[in-house]
Coordinates of N, CA and C and ligand atoms in Angstrom, one line a residue:
X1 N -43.8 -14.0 -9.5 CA -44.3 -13.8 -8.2 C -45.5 -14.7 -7.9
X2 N -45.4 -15.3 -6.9 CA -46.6 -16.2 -6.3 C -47.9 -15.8 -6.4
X3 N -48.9 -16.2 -6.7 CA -49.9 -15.4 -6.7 C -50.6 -15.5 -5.2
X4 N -51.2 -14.7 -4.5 CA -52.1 -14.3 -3.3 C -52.8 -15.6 -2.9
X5 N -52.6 -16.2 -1.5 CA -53.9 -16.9 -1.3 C -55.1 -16.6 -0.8
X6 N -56.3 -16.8 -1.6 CA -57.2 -15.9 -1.4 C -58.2 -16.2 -0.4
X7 N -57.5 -17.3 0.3 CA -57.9 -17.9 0.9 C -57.0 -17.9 2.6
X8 N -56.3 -16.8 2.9 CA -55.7 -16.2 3.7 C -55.9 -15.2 4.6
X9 N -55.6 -15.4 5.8 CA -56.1 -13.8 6.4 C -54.8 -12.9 6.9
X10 N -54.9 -11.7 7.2 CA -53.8 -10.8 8.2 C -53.3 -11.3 9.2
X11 N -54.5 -11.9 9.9 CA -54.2 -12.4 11.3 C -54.3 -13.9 11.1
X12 N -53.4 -14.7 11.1 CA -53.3 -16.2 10.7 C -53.6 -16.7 12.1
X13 N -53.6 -16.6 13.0 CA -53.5 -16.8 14.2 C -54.8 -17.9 14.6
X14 N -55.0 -18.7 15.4 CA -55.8 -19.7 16.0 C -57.1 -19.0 16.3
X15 N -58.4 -19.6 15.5 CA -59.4 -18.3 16.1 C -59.7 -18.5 17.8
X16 N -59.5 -19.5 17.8 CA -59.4 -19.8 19.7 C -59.4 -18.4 20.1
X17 N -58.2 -17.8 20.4 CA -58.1 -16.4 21.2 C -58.6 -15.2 20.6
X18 N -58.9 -15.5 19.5 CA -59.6 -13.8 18.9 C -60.8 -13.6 19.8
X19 N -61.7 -15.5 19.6 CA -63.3 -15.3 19.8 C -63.3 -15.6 21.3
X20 N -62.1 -15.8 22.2 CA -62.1 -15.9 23.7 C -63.1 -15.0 24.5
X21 N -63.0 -13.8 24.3 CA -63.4 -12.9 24.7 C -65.4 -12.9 24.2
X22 N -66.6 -12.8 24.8 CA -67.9 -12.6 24.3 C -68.1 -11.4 23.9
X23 N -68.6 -11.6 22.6 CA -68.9 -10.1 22.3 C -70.6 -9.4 22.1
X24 N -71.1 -9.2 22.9 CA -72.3 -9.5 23.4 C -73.1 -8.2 22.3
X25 N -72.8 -8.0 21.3 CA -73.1 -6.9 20.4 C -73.7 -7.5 19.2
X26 N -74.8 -7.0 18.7 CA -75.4 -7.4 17.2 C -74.3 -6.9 15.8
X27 N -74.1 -7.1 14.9 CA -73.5 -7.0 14.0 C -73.7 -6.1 12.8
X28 N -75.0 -6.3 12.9 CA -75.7 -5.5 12.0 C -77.0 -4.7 12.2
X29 N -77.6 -3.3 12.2 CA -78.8 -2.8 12.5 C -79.8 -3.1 12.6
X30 N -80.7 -2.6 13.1 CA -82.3 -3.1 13.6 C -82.8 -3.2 11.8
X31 N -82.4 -2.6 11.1 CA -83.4 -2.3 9.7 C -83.4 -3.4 9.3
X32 N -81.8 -4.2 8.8 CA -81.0 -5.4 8.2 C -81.6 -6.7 9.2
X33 N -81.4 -6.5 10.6 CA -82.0 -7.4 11.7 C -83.5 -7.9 10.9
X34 N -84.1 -7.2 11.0 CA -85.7 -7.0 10.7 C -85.7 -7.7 9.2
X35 N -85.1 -7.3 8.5 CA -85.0 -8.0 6.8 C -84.4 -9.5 6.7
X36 N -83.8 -9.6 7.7 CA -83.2 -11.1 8.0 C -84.1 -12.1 8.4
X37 N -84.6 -11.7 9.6 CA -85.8 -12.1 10.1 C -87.0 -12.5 9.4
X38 N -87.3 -11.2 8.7 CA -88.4 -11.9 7.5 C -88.0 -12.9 6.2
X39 N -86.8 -13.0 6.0 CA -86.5 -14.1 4.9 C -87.2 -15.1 5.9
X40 N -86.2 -15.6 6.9 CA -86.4 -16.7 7.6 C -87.4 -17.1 7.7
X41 N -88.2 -16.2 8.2 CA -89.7 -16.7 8.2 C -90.7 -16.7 7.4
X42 N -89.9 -16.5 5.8 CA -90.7 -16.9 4.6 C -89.8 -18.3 4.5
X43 N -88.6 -18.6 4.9 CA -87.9 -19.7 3.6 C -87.6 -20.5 4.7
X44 N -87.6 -20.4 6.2 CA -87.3 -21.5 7.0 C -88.3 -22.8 6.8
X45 N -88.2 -23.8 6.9 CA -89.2 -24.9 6.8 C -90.0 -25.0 8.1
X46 N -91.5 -25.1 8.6 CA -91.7 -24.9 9.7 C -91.8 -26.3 10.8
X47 N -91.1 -25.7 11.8 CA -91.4 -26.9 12.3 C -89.7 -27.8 12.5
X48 N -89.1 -27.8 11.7 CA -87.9 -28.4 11.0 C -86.6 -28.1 12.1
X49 N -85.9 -29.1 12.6 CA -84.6 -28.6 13.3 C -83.9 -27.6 12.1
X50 N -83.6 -27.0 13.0 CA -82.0 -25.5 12.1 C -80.9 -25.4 13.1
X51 N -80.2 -25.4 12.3 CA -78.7 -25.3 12.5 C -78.2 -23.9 12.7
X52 N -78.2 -23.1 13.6 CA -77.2 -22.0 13.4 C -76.0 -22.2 13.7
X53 N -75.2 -22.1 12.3 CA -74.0 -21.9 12.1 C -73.0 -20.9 12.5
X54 N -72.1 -20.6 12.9 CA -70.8 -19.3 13.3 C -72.0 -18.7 14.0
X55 N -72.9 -19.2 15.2 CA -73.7 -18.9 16.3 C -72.9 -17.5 16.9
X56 N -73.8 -16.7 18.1 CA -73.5 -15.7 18.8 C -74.3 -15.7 19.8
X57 N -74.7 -14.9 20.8 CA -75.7 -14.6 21.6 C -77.2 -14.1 21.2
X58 N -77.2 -13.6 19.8 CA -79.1 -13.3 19.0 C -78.5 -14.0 17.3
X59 N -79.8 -14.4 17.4 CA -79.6 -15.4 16.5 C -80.8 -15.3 15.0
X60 N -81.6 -13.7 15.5 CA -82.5 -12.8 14.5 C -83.1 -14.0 13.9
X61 N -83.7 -15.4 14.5 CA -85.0 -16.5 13.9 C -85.7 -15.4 14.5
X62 N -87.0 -15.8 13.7 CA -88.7 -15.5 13.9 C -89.2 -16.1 15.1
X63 N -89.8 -15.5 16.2 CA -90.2 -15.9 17.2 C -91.0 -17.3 17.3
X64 N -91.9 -17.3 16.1 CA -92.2 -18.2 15.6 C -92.5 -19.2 15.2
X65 N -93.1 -20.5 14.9 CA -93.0 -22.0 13.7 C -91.9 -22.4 13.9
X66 N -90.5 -22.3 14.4 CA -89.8 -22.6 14.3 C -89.4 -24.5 15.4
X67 N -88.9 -25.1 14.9 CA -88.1 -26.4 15.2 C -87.1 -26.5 16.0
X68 N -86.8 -27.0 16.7 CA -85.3 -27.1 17.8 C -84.0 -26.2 17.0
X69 N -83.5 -25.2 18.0 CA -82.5 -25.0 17.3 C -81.1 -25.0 18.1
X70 N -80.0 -25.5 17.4 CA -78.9 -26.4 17.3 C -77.7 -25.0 17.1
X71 N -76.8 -25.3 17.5 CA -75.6 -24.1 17.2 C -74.3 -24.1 17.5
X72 N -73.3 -23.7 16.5 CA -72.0 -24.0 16.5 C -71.5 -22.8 16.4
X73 N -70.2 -22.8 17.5 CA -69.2 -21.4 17.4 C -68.4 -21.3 18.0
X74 N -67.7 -20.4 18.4 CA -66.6 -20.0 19.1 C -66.6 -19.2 20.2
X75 N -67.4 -19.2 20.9 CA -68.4 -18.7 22.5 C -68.5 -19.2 23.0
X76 N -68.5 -20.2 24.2 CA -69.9 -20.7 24.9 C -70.4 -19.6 25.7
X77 N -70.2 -18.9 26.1 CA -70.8 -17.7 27.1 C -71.3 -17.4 25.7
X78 N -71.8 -16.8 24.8 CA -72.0 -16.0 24.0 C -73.4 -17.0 24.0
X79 N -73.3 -18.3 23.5 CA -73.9 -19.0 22.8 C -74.9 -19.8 24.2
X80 N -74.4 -19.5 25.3 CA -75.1 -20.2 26.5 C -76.5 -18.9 26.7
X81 N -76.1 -17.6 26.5 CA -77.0 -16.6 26.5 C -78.0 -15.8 25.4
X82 N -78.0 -17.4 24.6 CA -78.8 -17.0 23.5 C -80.4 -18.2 23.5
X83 N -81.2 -16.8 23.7 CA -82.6 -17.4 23.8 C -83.2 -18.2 23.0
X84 N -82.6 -18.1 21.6 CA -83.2 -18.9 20.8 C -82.7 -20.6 20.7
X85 N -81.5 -20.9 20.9 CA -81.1 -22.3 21.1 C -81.4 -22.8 22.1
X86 N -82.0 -23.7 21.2 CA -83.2 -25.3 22.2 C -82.7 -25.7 22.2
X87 N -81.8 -26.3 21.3 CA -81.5 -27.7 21.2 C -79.6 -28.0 21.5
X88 N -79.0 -27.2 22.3 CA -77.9 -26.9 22.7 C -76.9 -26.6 21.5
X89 N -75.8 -26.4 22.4 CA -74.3 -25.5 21.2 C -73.4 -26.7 21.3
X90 N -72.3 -26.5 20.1 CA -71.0 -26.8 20.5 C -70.3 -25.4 19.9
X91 N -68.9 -25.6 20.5 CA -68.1 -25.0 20.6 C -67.1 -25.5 19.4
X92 N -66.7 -25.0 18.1 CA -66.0 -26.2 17.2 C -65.4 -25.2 16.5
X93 N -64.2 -25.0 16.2 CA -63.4 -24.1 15.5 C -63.5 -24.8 13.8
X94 N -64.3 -24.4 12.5 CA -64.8 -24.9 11.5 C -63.3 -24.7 10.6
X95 N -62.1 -23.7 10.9 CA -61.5 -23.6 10.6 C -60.1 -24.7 10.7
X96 N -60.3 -25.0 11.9 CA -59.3 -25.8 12.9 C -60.0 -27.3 11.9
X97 N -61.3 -27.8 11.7 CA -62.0 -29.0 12.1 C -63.4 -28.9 10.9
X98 N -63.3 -28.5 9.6 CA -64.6 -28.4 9.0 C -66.1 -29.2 8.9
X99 N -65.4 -30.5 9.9 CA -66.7 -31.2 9.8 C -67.4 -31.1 10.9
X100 N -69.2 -31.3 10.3 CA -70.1 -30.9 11.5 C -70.2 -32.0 12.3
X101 N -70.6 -31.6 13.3 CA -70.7 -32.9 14.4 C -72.1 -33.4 14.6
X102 N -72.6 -33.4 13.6 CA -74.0 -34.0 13.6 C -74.2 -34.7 12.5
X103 N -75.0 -36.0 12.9 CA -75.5 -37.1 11.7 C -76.1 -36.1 10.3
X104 N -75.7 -37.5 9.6 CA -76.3 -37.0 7.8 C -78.1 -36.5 8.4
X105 N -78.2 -35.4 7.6 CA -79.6 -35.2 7.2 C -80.5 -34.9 8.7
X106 N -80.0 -34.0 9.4 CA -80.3 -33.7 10.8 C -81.4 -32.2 10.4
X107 N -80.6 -31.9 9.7 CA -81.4 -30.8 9.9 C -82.5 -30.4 8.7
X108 N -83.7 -29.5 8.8 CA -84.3 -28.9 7.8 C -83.8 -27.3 7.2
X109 N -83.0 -27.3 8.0 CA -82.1 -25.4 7.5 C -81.0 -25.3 8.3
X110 N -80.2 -24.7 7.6 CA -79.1 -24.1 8.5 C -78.7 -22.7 8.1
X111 N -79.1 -22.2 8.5 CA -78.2 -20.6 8.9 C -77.1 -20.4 9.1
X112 N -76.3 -19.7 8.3 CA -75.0 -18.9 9.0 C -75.0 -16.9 8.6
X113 N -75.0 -16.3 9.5 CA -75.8 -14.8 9.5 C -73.8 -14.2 9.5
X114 N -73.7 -13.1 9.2 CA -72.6 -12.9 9.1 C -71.4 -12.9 9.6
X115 N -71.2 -14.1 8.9 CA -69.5 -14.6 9.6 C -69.3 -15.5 8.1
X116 N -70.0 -15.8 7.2 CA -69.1 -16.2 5.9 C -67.3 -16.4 5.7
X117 N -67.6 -14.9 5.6 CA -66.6 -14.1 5.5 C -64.9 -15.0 5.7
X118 N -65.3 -15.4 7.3 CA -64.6 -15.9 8.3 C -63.7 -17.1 8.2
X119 N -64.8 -18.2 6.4 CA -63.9 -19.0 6.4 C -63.0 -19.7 5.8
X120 N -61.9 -20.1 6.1 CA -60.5 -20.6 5.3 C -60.8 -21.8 4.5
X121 N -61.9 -22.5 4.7 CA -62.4 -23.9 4.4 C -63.6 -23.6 3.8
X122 N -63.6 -23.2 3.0 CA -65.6 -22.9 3.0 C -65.8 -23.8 2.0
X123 N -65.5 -24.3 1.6 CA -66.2 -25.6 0.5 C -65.9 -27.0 1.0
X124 N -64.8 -27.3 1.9 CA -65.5 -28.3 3.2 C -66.6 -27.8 4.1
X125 N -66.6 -26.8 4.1 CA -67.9 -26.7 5.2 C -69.2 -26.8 4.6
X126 N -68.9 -26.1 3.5 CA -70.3 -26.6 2.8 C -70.7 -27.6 2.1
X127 N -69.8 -28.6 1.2 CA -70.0 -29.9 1.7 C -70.9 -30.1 2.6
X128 N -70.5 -30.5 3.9 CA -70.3 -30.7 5.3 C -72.2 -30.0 5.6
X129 N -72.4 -28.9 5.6 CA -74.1 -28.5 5.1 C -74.5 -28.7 4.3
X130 N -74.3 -29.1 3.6 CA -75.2 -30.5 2.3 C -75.3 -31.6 2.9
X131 N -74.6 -32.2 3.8 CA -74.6 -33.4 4.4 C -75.3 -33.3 5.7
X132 N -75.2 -32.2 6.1 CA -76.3 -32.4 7.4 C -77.8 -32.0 7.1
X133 N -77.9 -31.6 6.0 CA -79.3 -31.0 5.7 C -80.1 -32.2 5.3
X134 N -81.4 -32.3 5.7 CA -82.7 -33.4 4.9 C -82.3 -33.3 3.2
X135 N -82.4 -33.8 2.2 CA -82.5 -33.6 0.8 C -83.7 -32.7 0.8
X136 N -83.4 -31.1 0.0 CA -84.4 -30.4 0.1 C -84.0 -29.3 0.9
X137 N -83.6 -29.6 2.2 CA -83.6 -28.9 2.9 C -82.9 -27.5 2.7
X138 N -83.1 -26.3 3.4 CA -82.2 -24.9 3.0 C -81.6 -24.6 3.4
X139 N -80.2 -23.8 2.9 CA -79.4 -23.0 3.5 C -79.3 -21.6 3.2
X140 N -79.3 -20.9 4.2 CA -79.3 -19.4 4.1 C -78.1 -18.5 4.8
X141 N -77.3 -18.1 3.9 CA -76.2 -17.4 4.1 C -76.2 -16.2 3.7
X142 N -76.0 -15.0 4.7 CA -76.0 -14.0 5.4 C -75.1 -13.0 5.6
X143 N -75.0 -11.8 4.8 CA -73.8 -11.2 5.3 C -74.3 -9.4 5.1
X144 N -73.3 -8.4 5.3 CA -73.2 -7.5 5.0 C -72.5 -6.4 4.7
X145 N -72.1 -5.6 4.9 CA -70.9 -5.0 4.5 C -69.6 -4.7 5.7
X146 N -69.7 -5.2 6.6 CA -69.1 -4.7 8.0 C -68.2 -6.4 7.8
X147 N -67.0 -6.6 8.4 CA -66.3 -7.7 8.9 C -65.0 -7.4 9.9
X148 N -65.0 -8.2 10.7 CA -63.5 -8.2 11.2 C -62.5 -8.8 10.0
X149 N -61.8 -6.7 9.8 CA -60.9 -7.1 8.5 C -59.5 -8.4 8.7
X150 N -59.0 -8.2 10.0 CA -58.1 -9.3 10.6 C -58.2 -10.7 9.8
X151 N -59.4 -10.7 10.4 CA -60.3 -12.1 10.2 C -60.9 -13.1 9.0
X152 N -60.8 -11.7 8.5 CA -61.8 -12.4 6.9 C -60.5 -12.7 6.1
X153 N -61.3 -13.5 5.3 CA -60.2 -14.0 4.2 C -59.9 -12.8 3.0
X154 N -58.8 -13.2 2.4 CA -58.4 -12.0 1.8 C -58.9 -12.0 0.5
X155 N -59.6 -12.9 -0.2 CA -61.3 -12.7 -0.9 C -62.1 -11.9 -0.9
X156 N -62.2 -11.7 0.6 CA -63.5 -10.8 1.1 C -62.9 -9.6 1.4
X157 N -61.7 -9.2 2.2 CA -61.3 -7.9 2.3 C -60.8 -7.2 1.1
X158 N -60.9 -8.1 -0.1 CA -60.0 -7.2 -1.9 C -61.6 -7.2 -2.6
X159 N -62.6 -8.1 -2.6 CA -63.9 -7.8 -3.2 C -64.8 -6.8 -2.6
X160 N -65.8 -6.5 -3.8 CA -66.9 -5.8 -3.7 C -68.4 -6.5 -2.9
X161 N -69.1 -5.9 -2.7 CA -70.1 -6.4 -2.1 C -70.9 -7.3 -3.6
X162 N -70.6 -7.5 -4.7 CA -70.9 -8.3 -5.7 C -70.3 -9.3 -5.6
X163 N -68.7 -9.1 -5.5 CA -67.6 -10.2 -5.3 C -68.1 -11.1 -4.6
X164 N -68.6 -10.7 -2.8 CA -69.1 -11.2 -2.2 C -70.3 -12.2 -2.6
X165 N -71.2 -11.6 -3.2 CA -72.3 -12.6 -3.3 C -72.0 -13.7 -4.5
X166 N -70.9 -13.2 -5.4 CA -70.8 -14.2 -6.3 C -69.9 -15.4 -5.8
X167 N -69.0 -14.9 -4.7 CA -68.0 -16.1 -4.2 C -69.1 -16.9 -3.0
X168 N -70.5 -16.3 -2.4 CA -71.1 -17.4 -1.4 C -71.4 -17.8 -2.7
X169 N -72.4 -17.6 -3.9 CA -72.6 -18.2 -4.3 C -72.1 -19.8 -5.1
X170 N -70.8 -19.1 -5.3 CA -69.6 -20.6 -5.9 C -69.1 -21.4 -4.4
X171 N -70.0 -21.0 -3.5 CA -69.3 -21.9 -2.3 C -70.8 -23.1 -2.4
X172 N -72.0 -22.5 -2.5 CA -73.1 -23.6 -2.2 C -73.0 -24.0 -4.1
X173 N -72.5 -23.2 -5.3 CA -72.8 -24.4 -6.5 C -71.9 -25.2 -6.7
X174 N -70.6 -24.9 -5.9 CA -69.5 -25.7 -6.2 C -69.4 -26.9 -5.1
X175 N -70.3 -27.0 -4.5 CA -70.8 -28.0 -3.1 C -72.2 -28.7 -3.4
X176 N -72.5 -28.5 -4.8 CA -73.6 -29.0 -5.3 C -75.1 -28.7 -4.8
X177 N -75.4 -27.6 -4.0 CA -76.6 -27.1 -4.0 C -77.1 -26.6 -5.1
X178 N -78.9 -27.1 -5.4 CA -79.4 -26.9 -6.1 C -80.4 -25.5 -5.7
X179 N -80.9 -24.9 -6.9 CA -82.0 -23.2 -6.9 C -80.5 -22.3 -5.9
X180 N -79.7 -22.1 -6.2 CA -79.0 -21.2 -5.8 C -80.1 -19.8 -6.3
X181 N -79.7 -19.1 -5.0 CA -80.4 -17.5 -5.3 C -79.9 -16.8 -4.2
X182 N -79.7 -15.1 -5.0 CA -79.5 -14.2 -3.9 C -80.4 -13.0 -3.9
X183 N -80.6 -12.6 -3.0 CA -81.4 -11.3 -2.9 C -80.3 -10.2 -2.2
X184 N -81.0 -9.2 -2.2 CA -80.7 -8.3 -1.1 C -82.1 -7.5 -0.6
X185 N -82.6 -7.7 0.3 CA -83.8 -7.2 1.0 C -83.5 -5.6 1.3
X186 N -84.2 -4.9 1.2 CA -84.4 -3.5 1.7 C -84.5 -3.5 3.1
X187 N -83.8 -2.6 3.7 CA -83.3 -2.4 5.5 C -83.4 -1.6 5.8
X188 N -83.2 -0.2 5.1 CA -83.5 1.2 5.7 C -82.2 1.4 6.7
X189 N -81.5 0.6 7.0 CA -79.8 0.3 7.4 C -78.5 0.0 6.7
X190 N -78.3 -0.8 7.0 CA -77.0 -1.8 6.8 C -77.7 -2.1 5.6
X191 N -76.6 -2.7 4.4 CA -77.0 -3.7 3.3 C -77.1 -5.0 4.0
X192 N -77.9 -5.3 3.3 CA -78.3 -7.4 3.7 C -77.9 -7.9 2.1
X193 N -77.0 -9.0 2.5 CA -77.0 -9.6 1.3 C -77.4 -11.1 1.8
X194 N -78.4 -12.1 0.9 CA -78.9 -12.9 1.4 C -78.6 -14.4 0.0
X195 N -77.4 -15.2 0.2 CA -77.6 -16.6 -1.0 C -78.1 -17.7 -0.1
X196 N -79.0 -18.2 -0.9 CA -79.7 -19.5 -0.4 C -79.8 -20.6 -1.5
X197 N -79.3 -21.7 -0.7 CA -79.4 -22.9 -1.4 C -80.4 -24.1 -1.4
X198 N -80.9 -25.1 -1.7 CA -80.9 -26.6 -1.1 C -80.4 -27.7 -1.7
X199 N -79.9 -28.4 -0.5 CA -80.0 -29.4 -0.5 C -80.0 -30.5 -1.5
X200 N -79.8 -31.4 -2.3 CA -79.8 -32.4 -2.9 C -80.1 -33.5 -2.2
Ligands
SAM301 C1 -69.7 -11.4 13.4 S1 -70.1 -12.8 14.5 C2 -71.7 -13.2 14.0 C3 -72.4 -14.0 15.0 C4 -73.9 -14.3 14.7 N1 -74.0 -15.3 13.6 C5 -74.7 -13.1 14.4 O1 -75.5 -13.1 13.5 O2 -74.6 -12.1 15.1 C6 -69.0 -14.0 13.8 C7 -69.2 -15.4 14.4 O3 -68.5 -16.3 13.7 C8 -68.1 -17.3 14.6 N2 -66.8 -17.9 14.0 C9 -65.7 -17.2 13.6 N3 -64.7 -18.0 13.2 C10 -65.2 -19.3 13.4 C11 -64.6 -20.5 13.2 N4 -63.4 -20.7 12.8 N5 -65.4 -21.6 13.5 C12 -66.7 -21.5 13.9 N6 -67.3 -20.3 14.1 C13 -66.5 -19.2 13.9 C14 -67.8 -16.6 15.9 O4 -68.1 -17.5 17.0 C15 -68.8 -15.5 15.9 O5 -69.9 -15.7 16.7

């Protein structure tokens, strides 16, 4: 028997029409919201363009120090009504197309908040955030225990919330980010699970 690709979803389908529709809803609780927010605004570089990756309509940065921010997804209504992007969106299916559309070494962080999960490619894409980041620069990837089970890869809907952090993790060492680390921050909600990388 073949073995599973684990790297497959239920719904194989174009994410075009899943993410057609805006979904104008947070993902995860005010507790987790709040615990997210404070990484960032310990580990964000100040000042520094950021990338929000698999973007949405709240984007839980620190009101704060923060640098032009930049964003990719599958919305534009979602992503046109989000206060925190300065520095405009595109619209790029990472699935369809894993490379970013921005020059080497653009950014000082990039964020992706829970949508990991999501992707079929995730070691071109991370690549791909290694290449857009300054040398140095951070990556903070984001998740928690909630996903569109359709959607996610079949990695993430057969693992545990460990699974999970050990497979972001082999996506940023196996893409050659260096100081890999995970936390999980206290939320008084939702679990926050949090791997961060940088840059080379
Ligand atoms: C659960 S939402 C999370 C949105 C946002 N990051 C947040 O923290 O609320 C998943 C996001 O992943 C994005 N996404 C899903 N599949 C994608 C793909 N193939 N390429 C790019 N973005 C994708 C969607 O646009 C959606 O905004």
């Amino acid at each position: 028997m073949a073995a599973p690709d684990l790297f497959a979803r239920a719904d194989p389908s174009a994410d075009g029409a899943f993410y057609v529709m805006p979904r104008k809803v947070v993902h995860i609780e005010a507790g987790a919201i709040a615990a997210l927010r404070a990484v960032y605004a310990r580990d964000l570089p100040p000042g520094e363009p950021v990338l929000d990756l698999m973007s949405s309509w709240r984007s839980h940065l620190p009101e704060a120090g923060l640098g032009p921010v930049s964003a990719l997804g599958m919305n534009a209504d979602e992503m046109a009504d989000n206060p925190q992007i300065t520095a405009g969106f595109v619209v790029h299916d990472l699935n369809a197309d894993p490379a970013l559309p921005y020059p080497d070494a653009a950014f000082g962080a990039v964020v992706c908040a829970v949508s990991v999960q999501y992707l079929t490619r995730p070691l071109e894409v991370f690549a791909e955030v290694g290449r857009v980041l300054r040398p140095g620069g951070v990556a903070i990837v984001s998740f928690s225990n909630r996903c569109f089970p359709t959607k996610a890869i079949r990695a993430w809907t057969l693992g545990t919330d460990a699974d999970h952090v050990a497979l972001v993790r082999a996506y940023l060492e196996g893409t050659g980010f260096a100081d890999v680390r995970d936390e999980a921050p206290p939320t008084g909600d939702d679990p926050l699970f949090v791997v961060s990388g940088r840059a080379r």
